[in-house]
Coordinates of C-alpha atoms in Angstrom, one line a residue:
R17 CA 0.1 0.0 0.0
A18 CA 1.4 3.4 -1.0
H19 CA 2.4 6.0 1.7
G20 CA -0.4 8.3 0.8
D21 CA -3.0 5.6 1.1
R22 CA -1.7 4.8 4.7
R23 CA -2.0 8.5 5.5
R24 CA -5.6 8.6 4.3
E25 CA -6.6 5.5 6.2
T26 CA -5.0 6.7 9.5
D27 CA -6.5 10.2 9.2
S28 CA -10.0 9.0 8.1
D29 CA -11.4 9.8 11.5
E30 CA -9.0 12.3 12.8
E31 CA -11.7 14.3 14.2
G32 CA -12.0 12.0 17.3
E33 CA -14.3 14.4 19.2
G34 CA -15.9 11.9 21.6
H35 CA -19.0 13.7 22.9
R36 CA -20.0 15.2 19.7
R37 CA -19.3 12.4 17.3
R38 CA -21.8 10.2 19.1
G39 CA -24.4 12.7 20.0
A40 CA -27.5 13.7 18.0
R41 CA -27.2 16.1 15.1
P42 CA -28.2 19.6 16.1
P43 CA -31.5 20.9 14.7
P44 CA -31.3 22.2 11.1
V45 CA -30.9 25.9 10.4
P46 CA -32.7 27.6 7.5
S47 CA -31.0 28.1 4.1
L48 CA -30.6 31.7 2.9
E49 CA -33.0 32.3 0.1
E50 CA -31.8 33.3 -3.4
G51 CA -31.3 37.0 -3.3
G52 CA -31.5 37.2 0.4
R53 CA -29.2 39.1 2.8
I54 CA -27.7 38.1 6.1
V55 CA -29.7 39.7 9.0
P56 CA -28.2 40.7 12.3
G57 CA -29.1 38.3 15.0
T58 CA -29.7 35.2 12.7
S59 CA -28.3 31.9 11.8
G60 CA -28.5 29.9 8.7
V61 CA -26.7 28.4 5.7
F62 CA -25.6 30.2 2.5
A63 CA -23.9 28.6 -0.5
L64 CA -20.7 29.4 -2.3
P65 CA -21.5 28.7 -6.0
P66 CA -19.4 26.0 -7.7
S67 CA -16.3 26.7 -9.5
A68 CA -15.8 25.5 -13.1
Q69 CA -12.0 25.5 -12.4
N70 CA -12.0 23.3 -9.3
P71 CA -13.3 19.8 -9.9
H72 CA -13.8 19.2 -6.2
H73 CA -15.9 22.4 -5.8
N74 CA -18.3 21.2 -8.5
K75 CA -21.4 21.7 -6.4
P76 CA -22.4 24.6 -4.1
L77 CA -20.3 24.6 -0.9
R78 CA -22.6 24.9 2.1
V79 CA -21.5 27.5 4.8
F80 CA -23.1 27.6 8.2
Y81 CA -23.2 31.1 9.7
T82 CA -24.2 33.2 12.7
A83 CA -24.4 37.0 12.8
P84 CA -24.8 38.6 16.2
K85 CA -27.6 41.0 17.0
E86 CA -25.1 43.9 17.3
L87 CA -23.8 43.4 13.7
T88 CA -21.8 46.6 12.6
S89 CA -19.6 47.4 9.7
Q90 CA -16.5 46.4 11.7
T91 CA -17.8 43.2 13.5
P92 CA -15.0 40.7 13.4
V93 CA -15.4 37.5 11.3
L94 CA -14.2 34.0 12.3
F95 CA -13.9 30.9 10.1
V96 CA -14.4 27.6 12.1
M97 CA -13.0 24.5 10.4
H98 CA -14.6 21.2 11.3
G99 CA -12.6 17.9 11.4
L100 CA -12.9 14.9 9.1
Q101 CA -16.1 13.9 10.4
R102 CA -17.3 16.8 8.2
D103 CA -19.9 17.7 10.9
A104 CA -20.0 21.5 10.1
D105 CA -23.5 21.6 11.7
R106 CA -22.1 20.4 15.1
Y107 CA -19.1 22.8 15.0
H108 CA -21.6 25.6 14.2
A109 CA -23.9 24.5 17.2
V110 CA -21.0 25.0 19.5
W111 CA -19.8 28.3 18.1
E112 CA -23.3 29.8 17.6
S113 CA -23.7 30.9 21.1
H114 CA -20.1 32.2 21.3
A115 CA -20.7 34.4 18.4
Q116 CA -23.8 36.1 20.0
E117 CA -22.0 36.5 23.3
H118 CA -18.8 37.8 22.0
K119 CA -20.2 39.7 19.0
F120 CA -18.5 38.2 16.1
V121 CA -19.7 36.6 12.9
V122 CA -18.9 32.8 12.6
L123 CA -18.7 31.0 9.3
V124 CA -18.4 27.2 9.3
P125 CA -17.7 25.9 5.7
E126 CA -18.8 22.3 5.1
F127 CA -16.2 20.4 3.2
S128 CA -18.3 17.2 2.4
R129 CA -17.0 13.8 1.9
E130 CA -18.6 13.9 -1.5
G131 CA -16.7 16.8 -2.7
F132 CA -13.6 16.4 -0.6
P133 CA -13.4 12.7 0.0
T134 CA -10.0 12.2 1.8
A135 CA -7.6 14.0 4.0
S136 CA -5.5 14.8 0.9
H137 CA -8.5 16.8 -0.3
Y138 CA -9.4 18.5 2.9
N139 CA -6.8 19.2 5.6
L140 CA -3.9 18.6 3.3
G141 CA -5.4 21.2 0.9
N142 CA -5.4 19.1 -2.3
V143 CA -2.0 20.7 -2.9
F144 CA -0.4 17.4 -4.0
A145 CA -2.1 14.5 -6.0
S146 CA -2.4 11.7 -3.6
K147 CA -1.1 9.0 -5.8
S148 CA 1.5 10.7 -8.0
H149 CA 2.5 13.2 -5.4
K150 CA 2.6 15.9 -8.2
V151 CA 1.8 19.5 -7.4
R152 CA -1.8 20.3 -8.4
P153 CA -2.4 23.8 -10.1
R154 CA -3.3 26.4 -7.4
H155 CA -6.9 26.9 -8.7
K156 CA -7.6 23.2 -7.6
W157 CA -6.3 23.7 -4.1
T158 CA -8.7 23.8 -1.2
Y159 CA -7.2 26.5 1.0
P160 CA -8.0 29.4 -1.3
L161 CA -11.6 28.6 -1.0
L162 CA -11.6 30.5 2.3
E163 CA -11.0 33.7 0.4
D164 CA -13.9 32.9 -1.9
V165 CA -16.2 32.2 1.0
F166 CA -15.2 35.4 2.7
D167 CA -16.0 37.5 -0.4
R168 CA -19.2 35.6 -0.7
Y169 CA -20.1 36.5 2.9
L170 CA -19.3 40.2 2.3
S171 CA -21.6 40.2 -0.8
L172 CA -24.4 38.8 1.3
S173 CA -23.8 41.5 4.2
P174 CA -23.1 44.6 2.1
N175 CA -22.8 46.9 5.1
H176 CA -19.8 44.9 6.5
H177 CA -16.5 46.6 5.4
I178 CA -13.7 44.6 7.2
E179 CA -10.4 43.7 5.4
G180 CA -9.7 40.4 6.9
Y181 CA -10.9 37.4 9.0
N182 CA -9.8 35.2 11.8
L183 CA -9.4 31.4 11.5
Y184 CA -9.8 28.6 14.0
G185 CA -9.5 24.9 13.5
H186 CA -9.6 21.8 15.7
S187 CA -8.1 18.4 15.0
A188 CA -8.2 17.8 11.2
G189 CA -9.4 21.4 11.0
A190 CA -6.3 22.5 12.9
Q191 CA -4.3 20.9 10.3
F192 CA -6.2 22.9 7.6
A193 CA -5.8 26.1 9.5
H194 CA -2.0 26.1 9.9
R195 CA -1.4 24.8 6.4
A196 CA -3.8 27.4 4.9
L197 CA -1.8 30.2 6.7
L198 CA 1.5 28.6 5.4
F199 CA 0.4 28.4 1.7
L200 CA -1.6 31.7 1.5
S201 CA 1.4 33.4 3.1
S202 CA 3.3 32.7 -0.1
G203 CA 0.4 33.6 -2.4
E204 CA 0.5 36.8 -4.6
A205 CA -2.7 38.2 -3.0
K206 CA -2.6 40.1 0.2
L207 CA -2.9 37.9 3.2
R208 CA -6.3 38.5 4.9
M209 CA -6.0 36.1 7.8
L210 CA -5.6 38.2 10.9
R211 CA -5.4 35.7 13.7
V212 CA -5.3 32.0 13.5
V213 CA -5.7 29.3 16.2
S214 CA -4.6 25.7 15.4
A215 CA -6.0 23.5 18.2
N216 CA -5.2 19.8 18.8
A217 CA -3.9 18.9 15.4
G218 CA -3.0 15.2 15.0
F219 CA 0.3 16.2 13.3
Y220 CA 1.8 19.3 11.6
T221 CA 3.8 20.5 8.7
F222 CA 7.1 21.6 10.4
P223 CA 8.8 24.6 8.9
D224 CA 11.6 22.3 8.3
W225 CA 13.0 21.7 4.7
D226 CA 14.4 18.3 5.7
R227 CA 11.2 16.7 6.6
P228 CA 9.0 15.4 3.7
W229 CA 5.6 16.8 3.1
P230 CA 3.1 16.6 4.7
F231 CA 5.3 16.4 7.8
G232 CA 7.7 19.2 6.7
L233 CA 8.5 21.3 3.7
K234 CA 10.7 19.0 1.6
G235 CA 9.0 18.9 -1.6
C236 CA 7.4 22.3 -1.3
E237 CA 10.4 24.4 -2.5
D238 CA 8.5 25.8 -5.4
L239 CA 5.3 26.4 -3.4
V240 CA 6.7 28.2 -0.2
S241 CA 9.1 31.1 -0.9
A242 CA 11.7 32.3 1.6
E243 CA 9.8 35.5 2.0
G244 CA 6.4 33.6 2.5
L245 CA 8.0 31.5 5.2
R246 CA 9.2 34.7 7.0
R247 CA 5.7 36.0 6.6
Y248 CA 4.3 32.8 8.1
L249 CA 6.6 32.9 11.0
V250 CA 5.6 36.5 11.9
A251 CA 1.9 35.9 11.5
N252 CA -0.4 35.9 14.5
L253 CA -0.8 32.2 15.0
T254 CA -1.5 30.4 18.3
V255 CA -0.6 26.7 18.4
M256 CA -3.0 25.4 21.0
A257 CA -3.2 21.9 22.7
G258 CA -5.1 20.4 25.5
G259 CA -3.2 19.5 28.5
E260 CA -5.0 16.2 28.6
D261 CA -4.6 15.4 24.9
T262 CA -2.0 12.9 25.6
D263 CA -3.2 9.4 24.5
A264 CA -0.5 8.1 22.3
N265 CA -2.8 5.2 21.3
H266 CA -5.9 7.3 20.4
K267 CA -7.6 5.4 17.7
S268 CA -7.7 8.6 15.4
L269 CA -4.1 9.7 16.0
N270 CA -1.8 9.4 12.9
N271 CA 1.0 7.1 14.0
E272 CA 3.0 6.8 10.8
P273 CA 6.7 6.8 11.5
Q274 CA 7.1 10.5 10.3
A275 CA 4.3 11.6 12.5
V276 CA 5.7 9.8 15.5
T277 CA 9.0 11.7 15.1
Q278 CA 7.0 14.8 15.9
G279 CA 6.1 13.3 19.4
P280 CA 4.0 10.4 20.8
H281 CA 0.8 12.3 21.2
R282 CA -1.0 15.6 20.3
L283 CA 0.2 17.7 23.1
S284 CA 4.0 16.8 22.5
R285 CA 3.5 17.2 18.8
A286 CA 2.1 20.8 19.2
K287 CA 5.1 21.7 21.4
G288 CA 7.5 20.2 18.9
F289 CA 6.0 22.2 16.1
Y290 CA 6.3 25.5 18.1
E291 CA 9.9 24.6 18.8
S292 CA 10.6 23.9 15.2
A293 CA 9.2 27.3 14.4
Q294 CA 11.5 29.0 16.9
K295 CA 14.4 27.3 15.2
A296 CA 13.2 28.3 11.7
A297 CA 12.7 32.0 12.8
R298 CA 16.3 32.1 14.0
E299 CA 17.5 30.7 10.8
H300 CA 15.4 33.2 8.8
G301 CA 16.4 36.2 10.8
V302 CA 12.9 37.1 12.1
S303 CA 11.3 37.2 15.5
L304 CA 8.7 34.6 15.8
A305 CA 5.3 36.1 16.4
W306 CA 3.6 32.7 17.3
Q307 CA 2.3 31.8 20.7
F308 CA 1.9 28.3 22.3
E309 CA -0.8 27.6 24.8
E310 CA -1.6 24.5 26.7
V311 CA -5.1 24.4 27.9
P312 CA -5.2 22.7 31.4
G313 CA -7.8 19.9 31.9
V314 CA -8.9 19.7 28.2
A315 CA -8.4 16.4 26.1
H316 CA -9.5 16.0 22.4
S317 CA -12.5 18.4 22.6
D318 CA -13.5 21.4 20.3
A319 CA -16.0 22.6 22.9
G320 CA -13.3 22.5 25.6
M321 CA -10.7 24.4 23.4
S322 CA -13.1 27.0 22.1
K323 CA -13.3 29.1 25.2
A324 CA -9.5 29.4 25.4
A325 CA -9.3 30.0 21.6
I326 CA -11.9 32.9 21.8
K327 CA -9.5 34.8 24.2
R328 CA -6.6 34.4 21.6
L329 CA -8.7 35.4 18.7
F330 CA -10.5 38.5 20.1
S331 CA -8.5 39.8 23.0

């Protein structure tokens, strides 16, 4: 079996969220009608129209949202990335009350298994073909869809005039979040991510040219520029891990040899990722702007991490 196939298998339920995976689905929220606008104090679902250029975005991409009652032109926007269970509705249910209480807009895109069937398509961003390992054209990547969703949201909330957004991901969503920041930092367009929290990722792409993708940057030399890497290291990223997320035998933890070199469990891998960034910052002559936070008493739980993440994202 090919290395890429092993990775897809071990990551296929990387989400591993315990209480939410086995619980009932939250009640459905209404879909925004054609021609409708997002109204303050409401929750719902809007669609990002399909892209003719991206074969994995060949159907409308659903986006769960909540807009607080006090919606103004400068209300912050937060993307929340679900795990590989693709349960955007459950993530939205967790974050809906946070959005109302803390007065931000939350957007939870749904990267369905139908459109994005494997870890390669979702949290690895569809950057490399899973079998040939060749680089895919940028317009087929998954990460830039964040930019399209943000523009779509602004078109549906025409009185909203902010220039950027915050990004949070848990588990496989945390993998998506830190890699999206990495690759978009090397893009030609202005980076619109303001603050990013990557919480309880199963493994990381270390800023290390000697580790092979997706565990490091070997193979990404034509995709991540030296200047892009410096922008990445000075971005507002918090690497967050639960103090109890220490199960080295967790059934959804990737334990391929390259993943294990990052540490035996999620907490140790998060620490190793941050330490790797410290080393890379010294080598590239920049002051690392990232933060590391261990959240006491929390294991592999989005709900448990969310309150700590809000302080980092909106303080």
